[in-house]
């Protein structure tokens, strides 16, 4: 039997085998070529790129925050320091489940909605691999202990020690120093990311804000090698940070604390200036607040209480409070009248207790019913604070003259003190009224200006600068809180007035305190030095002509403000003081005694000021 299969072809099978072999071999060659090409592409062409990526995963650059500069008073007492604080952060790359991690942390310690919100906002910003994201600042000892015990199942959490700002004297320096606070969403978009890398806070108000660039310092860096979980294996390189500069102030913490004690329970401000240097020895605004609450993030409840308080504790009255200066400006306008030659030392008026402009029946009343009598000259007008005398000056001087001398002594302009947000007050003039009120100037407006009322507004710091200018016989210096290298501030301008006129006004201001009829004679008892001053009582509400002001029947918020300005010792002036106490009543009975206690404290702290007296 023939077993040959008629359809079987050995030649065909060999051809088919060779075709399959060729196809398989070609496919293998192609795949190997692709693999080799890809290998060449990655290892040769893209070598630098992927080598850099590999290094960035293996090597991390970590910022090292600089230490914020310290702030000292004039005697080296520490006013703003840094304390060790522990913060909780999260390294996202180390956390297996971020949501679960936050839930576990929340079950152990309290996380506010604000803290969670800020955490997620930071999370969405651009950051380096394994860079920690802050979750909670300033952990308590109890919170630190709880986190430490549970660290084994809080993978990705990190507790680190940082330096946090602290203000040892609390509210006594709150407005002057200001405070630092956590960088918010708006600020982080405007700040230089290089300068603030690794820094959690910045100056928000006061000197902390004004001198932020000096206090901040410069960030440092360290390069470290890490494993695939981001754990540091070894330190490769380190560039140390440059700490912020320390600030040394003119402020004396003893005078500052005394000022706050004297303002306890009141609303107002006290400013004390060293006349020879222009340095600010004390600058208190009451009521105040505790700046330490802001450092690690104040609660919504506490912040709401501060912002909605009718006492306005966050408002810096020394720099931003604008008050009519009242009779405290009378020495300035008395100097103006003498210097202009419109009166001399013998010029006298009769005071019936009111003043009327020509062809007008309106009475501008003196504070003293029935007036001060006949033969009242400038000395009497300053000593007894005779309004009628200064009303009469409006027959001799225009508003332009009042404006020129008021402006020379700093009214209506910022003093230039090294603090943010200072207000400039108002020195009324024709142009000011036209621009601000779209109205022309009237002589009646000048009458009100002559006694520091009407449109006139000044700040306590302006009143202190004015008083220092009078004491130094026209040397107007820019007030300063931070000491400069020379420790003496240059004279910004010199008001040229005859020495005889300076002597006359100085003697008149001395007699305000030491004269038999002086409005502040009550504070002269037991003084072993001379004070030259001027009282002021400022009307808060308008009283009709036929009505009489009754403090007892008036709500406290509508009562007069009490003011007093002074310098001492009169023979060789060392300090100038300005006091404003809101709704306290008479300047002579309320503000002047405060000034006496401040000056007594200064003479006690600096007995050399009494040398030769």
C-alpha positions in Angstrom: 0.0 0.0 0.0 1.3 3.4 -0.9 1.4 5.7 2.2 2.4 8.9 0.3 0.0 11.8 1.1 -0.9 13.5 -2.2 -1.3 16.9 -0.5 1.9 16.9 1.7 4.8 19.1 0.3 8.2 19.1 2.1 9.3 22.0 0.0 6.3 24.1 1.0 6.8 23.3 4.7 10.5 24.3 4.5 9.4 27.6 2.9 6.8 28.2 5.5 9.3 27.4 8.3 11.9 29.8 6.8 9.1 32.5 6.6 8.1 32.1 10.2 11.7 32.0 11.3 12.4 35.2 9.4 9.3 36.9 10.8 10.2 35.8 14.4 13.8 36.8 14.0 12.8 40.2 12.5 10.3 40.8 15.3 12.9 40.0 17.9 15.5 42.2 16.2 12.9 45.0 16.0 12.0 44.7 19.7 15.6 44.5 20.7 16.3 47.6 18.6 13.5 49.5 20.2 14.7 48.5 23.6 18.3 49.4 22.8 17.1 52.7 21.2 15.0 53.5 24.3 17.9 52.6 26.5 20.2 54.9 24.4 17.6 57.6 24.6 17.2 57.5 28.3 20.8 56.8 29.2 22.6 59.0 26.7 20.3 61.6 25.2 18.2 62.3 28.3 20.9 61.4 30.8 21.3 64.9 32.3 17.5 65.4 32.8 16.9 62.1 34.5 20.1 62.3 36.5 18.9 65.6 37.8 15.5 64.1 38.7 17.2 61.2 40.4 19.4 63.5 42.4 16.4 65.7 43.4 14.7 62.6 44.8 17.8 61.5 46.6 19.1 65.0 47.6 16.8 67.6 49.2 17.5 71.3 49.9 16.0 72.3 53.2 15.5 75.9 54.4 16.9 77.0 57.8 14.9 79.9 59.1 16.9 82.8 60.6 16.4 83.9 64.2 14.3 87.1 64.4 16.1 90.1 65.8 15.5 91.1 69.4 14.2 94.4 70.6 15.6 96.2 73.7 14.8 99.3 75.5 17.3 102.1 76.0 18.7 100.4 79.1 19.1 96.9 77.5 15.9 95.5 78.9 14.5 92.8 76.5 11.1 93.9 75.2 10.6 91.3 72.4 12.3 87.9 72.6 12.2 84.5 71.0 11.1 81.4 72.9 11.2 77.7 71.9 7.9 76.5 70.6 6.9 73.1 69.2 4.8 72.9 66.0 3.0 70.1 64.2 3.6 69.6 60.5 2.8 67.0 57.9 5.1 65.6 55.2 2.6 64.5 52.6 4.9 62.0 50.8 5.3 60.1 54.1 1.6 59.8 54.8 -0.1 56.7 53.4 -3.6 58.3 53.7 -3.7 62.0 54.4 -7.4 62.1 55.2 -7.1 59.3 57.7 -4.0 60.9 59.2 -5.8 64.2 59.8 -8.8 62.3 61.4 -6.5 60.5 63.8 -4.7 63.7 64.7 -8.1 65.5 65.3 -9.1 62.7 67.6 -6.0 63.3 69.7 -5.7 67.1 69.9 -7.9 70.0 68.9 -7.6 71.3 65.4 -9.6 74.5 64.7 -11.4 75.1 61.4 -8.9 77.9 60.7 -5.9 75.7 61.2 -7.3 73.0 58.9 -8.3 75.6 56.3 -4.8 77.2 56.3 -3.2 73.7 56.1 -5.2 72.8 52.9 -4.4 76.2 51.3 -0.7 75.6 51.9 -1.0 72.1 50.6 -2.3 73.3 47.2 0.7 75.6 46.7 3.8 74.7 44.9 6.4 73.1 47.2 9.4 70.9 47.2 9.2 67.1 47.6 9.1 66.0 51.3 8.6 69.7 52.3 6.6 69.8 55.5 3.3 71.7 55.7 2.4 73.4 59.0 -0.7 72.1 60.7 -0.7 73.5 64.2 1.6 76.1 65.9 2.7 76.3 69.6 1.7 72.9 70.9 1.1 72.7 74.6 3.1 70.2 76.7 0.1 68.0 76.9 -0.4 68.0 73.1 3.3 67.2 72.6 3.1 64.3 75.0 -0.1 62.9 73.3 1.5 63.1 69.8 4.7 61.5 71.0 2.9 58.5 72.5 0.9 58.0 69.3 3.7 58.8 66.9 4.0 55.1 65.8 0.6 55.3 63.9 0.8 58.9 62.8 3.0 58.2 59.8 3.8 61.5 58.0 3.3 63.8 61.1 6.3 65.7 62.3 6.8 67.7 65.6 9.6 70.2 65.4 11.0 72.9 67.6 10.9 76.5 66.3 11.5 79.9 67.8 8.4 81.9 68.4 8.1 85.6 69.3 7.2 86.6 72.9 6.5 90.0 74.5 7.4 89.8 78.2 5.7 93.1 79.1 2.4 92.2 77.2 0.1 95.1 76.8 2.5 97.8 78.0 4.3 97.8 74.6 1.5 96.4 72.4 1.0 99.5 70.2 4.6 100.6 70.1 6.2 97.3 69.4 3.3 95.8 67.5 3.2 92.1 67.0 4.1 89.3 64.6 1.5 86.9 63.3 1.2 83.9 61.0 1.6 84.8 57.3 -1.9 84.8 55.7 -3.1 84.0 52.2 -2.8 87.5 50.9 0.6 88.1 52.3 2.1 84.9 51.0 1.2 85.9 47.5 3.0 89.2 47.8 6.1 88.3 49.8 9.4 87.3 48.3 9.3 83.5 48.5 13.1 83.3 48.9 13.2 85.6 51.9 10.3 83.9 53.7 11.2 80.2 52.9 10.9 78.3 56.2 9.5 81.4 58.0 6.0 81.2 59.5 5.4 84.8 60.7 6.0 88.4 59.9 5.5 91.8 61.5 1.9 92.9 61.4 1.9 96.3 63.2 4.1 98.7 65.0 7.9 98.4 65.0 7.6 94.8 64.1 6.1 95.8 60.8 8.1 99.0 60.2 11.5 97.2 60.7 10.4 93.8 59.2 13.3 93.7 56.8 15.9 94.4 59.5 14.4 92.0 62.0 13.8 89.1 59.6 17.4 88.1 58.7 18.4 85.9 55.8 17.3 82.3 55.3 20.0 79.5 55.3 19.9 76.1 53.6 21.2 72.6 54.1 21.5 69.9 51.5 20.7 66.4 52.7 20.7 62.9 51.3 17.4 61.0 51.9 16.1 57.5 51.3 13.0 56.6 49.4 10.8 57.5 52.5 12.3 60.9 52.7 14.4 60.1 55.8 17.6 62.0 56.1 20.7 59.8 55.6 23.5 62.3 55.8 24.2 66.0 55.6 25.9 67.0 52.4 26.2 70.8 52.7 25.1 73.6 55.0 24.8 77.4 54.5 24.0 79.0 57.9 21.2 81.6 58.1 22.0 85.2 59.0 20.0 86.3 62.0 17.9 89.4 62.0 19.3 92.7 63.4 18.5 93.6 67.0 16.7 96.9 67.7 17.7 99.3 70.5 15.0 101.8 71.3 14.8 105.2 73.0 11.9 103.8 75.0 12.4 103.4 78.7 10.3 100.4 80.0 10.0 102.0 83.4 8.4 105.1 82.1 6.3 103.1 79.7 4.9 100.9 82.5 4.2 104.0 84.6 2.3 105.6 81.7 0.1 102.5 81.4 -0.5 102.5 85.2 -1.6 106.1 85.1 -4.0 105.4 82.2 -5.6 102.3 83.8 -9.4 102.4 83.4 -9.2 105.3 81.0 -9.1 105.9 77.2 -6.2 108.1 76.1 -2.6 108.4 75.3 0.7 109.6 76.9 3.8 110.5 74.8 7.1 111.5 76.4 10.0 112.9 74.2 13.6 113.4 75.1 14.2 117.0 73.9 18.0 116.8 73.3 17.8 113.7 71.1 14.2 113.6 69.8 13.9 110.0 71.1 10.5 108.8 72.3 10.9 107.7 76.0 7.3 106.5 76.3 4.3 106.2 74.0 1.3 104.6 75.6 -2.2 104.1 74.2 -5.0 102.9 76.4 -6.8 100.6 76.6 -4.4 98.1 75.2 -4.3 94.3 74.4 -2.0 91.3 74.8 0.1 91.0 71.7 1.2 87.4 72.6 -2.3 86.2 71.6 -1.6 87.1 67.9 1.8 85.3 67.6 0.5 81.8 67.0 -2.9 82.8 65.7 -5.6 84.4 67.8 -9.0 82.7 68.0 -12.0 84.1 66.2 -13.8 84.7 69.5 -10.9 86.6 71.0 -10.3 88.7 67.9 -14.0 89.5 67.5 -14.1 90.7 71.1 -11.2 93.0 70.4 -12.5 94.4 67.2 -16.1 94.9 68.4 -15.2 96.4 71.8 -16.4 100.0 72.2 -13.1 100.7 74.0 -11.2 100.1 70.7 -8.1 98.5 72.3 -6.5 97.8 69.0 -6.6 101.5 68.0 -3.3 103.3 68.6 -4.5 106.6 70.0 -0.9 108.0 70.3 -0.4 108.0 66.6 -3.9 107.7 65.1 -6.2 109.4 67.6 -7.1 112.8 66.3 -8.3 115.3 68.9 -9.0 119.1 68.9 -5.9 120.4 70.8 -7.9 123.0 72.7 -5.9 125.5 74.8 -2.7 123.6 74.5 -2.0 125.5 71.3 -2.2 128.9 72.9 1.6 129.2 73.5 2.1 128.7 69.7 -0.4 131.3 68.7 0.9 133.7 71.4 4.4 133.3 69.9 2.9 133.9 66.4 1.3 137.2 67.6 4.5 138.4 69.2 6.7 137.3 66.3 4.3 139.0 63.7 4.4 142.2 65.8 0.6 142.5 65.9 0.9 142.6 69.7 3.6 143.2 72.3 4.1 142.3 75.9 2.1 145.3 77.0 -1.0 144.6 74.8 -4.1 144.3 76.9 -7.8 143.5 76.5 -10.9 143.6 78.7 -12.6 140.2 79.0 -16.3 140.3 79.7 -16.5 136.5 79.3 -17.3 136.5 75.6 -16.2 137.9 72.2 -18.2 139.2 69.3 -17.0 139.8 65.7 -17.8 143.2 64.2 -21.4 143.5 63.0 -22.3 140.2 64.6 -24.3 139.4 67.7 -23.0 135.9 68.1 -21.1 135.4 71.3 -18.0 133.3 71.4 -17.9 132.4 75.1 -14.9 132.2 77.4 -14.7 129.1 79.6 -15.0 131.3 82.7 -18.4 132.9 83.1 -18.1 136.6 83.6 -14.6 136.6 82.1 -11.2 137.3 83.5 -11.6 141.1 84.0 -9.7 144.0 82.7 -6.1 144.5 81.6 -5.5 140.9 80.4 -2.3 140.5 78.5 -0.7 137.5 76.8 0.9 136.2 80.0 -2.4 136.2 81.8 -4.1 134.7 78.8 -1.7 131.7 78.8 -1.6 131.3 82.6 -5.4 131.5 83.1 -6.2 130.1 79.7 -8.3 133.2 78.7 -10.2 132.3 75.5 -11.4 135.8 74.9 -7.8 137.1 74.5 -7.1 134.6 71.7 -10.5 135.3 70.1 -9.4 139.0 69.9 -6.3 137.9 68.0 -8.5 137.1 65.0 -9.0 140.9 64.6 -5.2 141.2 64.2 -4.2 137.9 62.4 -5.8 136.1 59.5 -6.2 132.3 59.2 -3.1 132.4 57.0 -0.9 133.4 59.9 -2.4 130.8 62.2 -1.9 128.2 59.5 1.7 129.3 58.9 2.8 129.0 62.6 0.6 125.9 63.3 2.2 124.2 60.3 5.7 125.2 61.4 5.1 123.4 64.7 3.9 120.3 62.9 0.1 120.6 62.8 -1.7 119.0 59.8 1.3 116.8 58.8 2.8 113.5 59.9 5.7 113.9 62.4 7.7 111.2 60.5 8.1 108.9 63.5 9.4 105.5 62.5 6.0 103.8 62.9 3.4 102.7 60.2 -0.1 104.2 59.9 0.5 107.6 61.6 -2.3 110.1 60.9 -1.6 113.8 60.1 -4.5 115.6 61.8 -5.9 118.8 60.3 -4.4 122.3 60.3 -7.3 124.2 58.8 -6.7 126.8 56.1 -8.6 128.4 53.3 -7.4 125.9 50.7 -8.1 122.9 53.1 -11.7 124.0 53.6 -12.3 124.6 49.9 -10.9 121.2 49.1 -12.4 119.2 51.9 -15.7 120.9 52.3 -16.2 122.8 49.1 -16.8 125.9 51.2 -15.1 129.3 51.6 -13.4 130.4 54.8 -15.2 132.6 57.3 -13.8 134.7 60.1 -15.8 132.7 62.6 -13.8 129.7 61.6 -10.6 131.6 62.5 -12.1 132.4 65.9 -12.5 128.7 66.7 -9.0 127.9 65.4 -7.5 130.5 67.8 -8.4 128.3 70.8 -7.6 125.0 69.2 -11.2 124.0 68.3 -13.3 124.1 65.2 -11.7 122.0 62.4 -8.3 121.6 64.1 -7.3 118.1 64.9 -4.0 116.9 66.3 -2.5 113.6 67.5 -0.8 113.1 70.9 2.5 112.6 69.1 2.1 115.9 67.3 1.4 117.7 70.6 4.5 116.2 72.2 6.6 117.3 69.2 5.1 120.8 69.4 5.9 121.0 73.1 9.5 119.8 72.5 9.8 122.4 69.8 8.7 125.2 72.2 11.1 123.8 74.9 14.0 123.8 72.5 13.2 127.3 71.2 12.2 126.2 67.8 14.4 123.1 67.1 11.9 120.7 65.4 13.2 117.1 65.4 11.6 114.1 63.9 10.6 111.8 66.8 12.2 108.4 66.7 11.7 105.1 68.6 14.7 103.2 67.3 18.1 104.7 68.2 20.4 105.7 65.3 24.1 105.5 65.4 24.7 109.1 66.5 21.9 108.8 69.2 20.9 112.3 68.3 18.3 113.0 65.7 19.0 116.0 63.4 17.0 119.2 63.5 14.4 119.0 60.7 13.8 122.7 60.8 14.5 125.7 63.0 11.7 128.1 63.8 13.4 131.5 64.1 11.7 133.6 66.8 13.3 136.3 69.0 14.8 135.0 72.2 12.8 137.5 74.2 9.6 136.0 72.8 10.7 132.5 73.7 11.6 133.7 77.2 8.2 135.4 77.6 6.2 132.3 76.6 8.4 129.9 78.6 7.8 132.1 81.7 4.1 132.2 81.0 4.0 128.4 80.7 5.9 128.1 84.0 3.4 130.2 85.7 0.6 127.9 84.4 2.0 125.5 87.0 3.8 127.7 89.6 1.8 130.9 89.4 -0.9 131.9 91.9 -3.6 131.9 89.1 -2.2 129.1 86.9 -4.7 126.6 85.7 -2.4 123.7 86.7 -1.1 125.2 90.0 -2.5 122.2 91.8 0.4 120.0 90.7 3.2 122.4 91.9 3.1 121.3 95.6 6.3 119.7 96.7 8.1 120.1 93.4 11.9 120.5 93.5 12.1 121.5 89.9 10.1 123.8 87.6 7.5 122.6 85.1 6.3 124.7 82.2 3.0 123.5 80.8 -0.4 124.3 79.3 -3.8 122.8 80.1 -6.5 122.1 77.6 -10.2 121.0 78.0 -11.8 120.1 74.8 -15.5 120.1 74.1 -16.8 116.9 72.6 -20.4 118.0 72.0 -21.7 121.4 70.9 -23.4 123.4 73.7 -26.1 125.9 72.7 -25.5 129.5 73.6 -28.2 129.6 76.3 -27.2 126.2 77.8 -24.6 125.4 80.4 -22.4 122.4 80.3 -23.1 120.0 83.2 -20.6 117.1 83.3 -22.7 115.2 85.9 -25.8 115.2 83.6 -23.8 114.3 80.5 -23.0 110.7 79.4 -19.3 109.9 79.8 -18.8 109.4 76.1 -19.9 113.1 75.6 -17.8 114.7 78.3 -14.9 116.9 77.7 -11.4 115.5 76.8 -8.6 116.4 79.3 -5.3 117.6 77.8 -2.0 118.8 79.2 1.4 119.5 77.6 4.5 120.3 79.5 8.3 120.3 79.5 10.8 120.1 82.4 13.0 121.2 84.0 12.0 124.7 82.8 15.5 126.1 83.1 17.2 123.3 81.1 14.4 121.2 79.4 15.0 117.5 79.2 11.6 116.0 78.4 8.4 117.1 76.8 5.1 115.4 77.7 1.7 115.3 76.0 -1.3 113.8 77.8 -4.8 113.2 76.3 -7.5 111.5 78.4 -10.8 111.0 76.7 -14.0 112.2 78.4 -12.2 112.8 81.6 -13.2 116.4 82.1 -10.8 119.2 83.0 -7.3 119.2 81.8 -6.1 120.9 84.9 -7.6 118.4 87.3 -7.3 115.2 85.3 -4.4 115.4 82.8 -2.0 117.7 84.6 -1.6 115.4 87.7 -0.8 112.5 85.3 2.0 114.6 83.7 3.4 115.5 87.2 3.7 111.8 88.1 5.4 111.0 84.7 7.9 113.8 85.2 8.5 112.8 88.8 9.2 109.3 87.6 11.6 110.6 85.0 13.5 112.8 87.5 13.7 109.7 89.8 15.1 107.5 87.0 17.4 110.2 85.7 18.5 112.4 88.6 21.2 113.9 86.5 18.4 115.9 84.8 18.2 117.9 88.1 21.9 118.7 88.1 22.6 122.3 88.9 19.0 123.1 89.9 
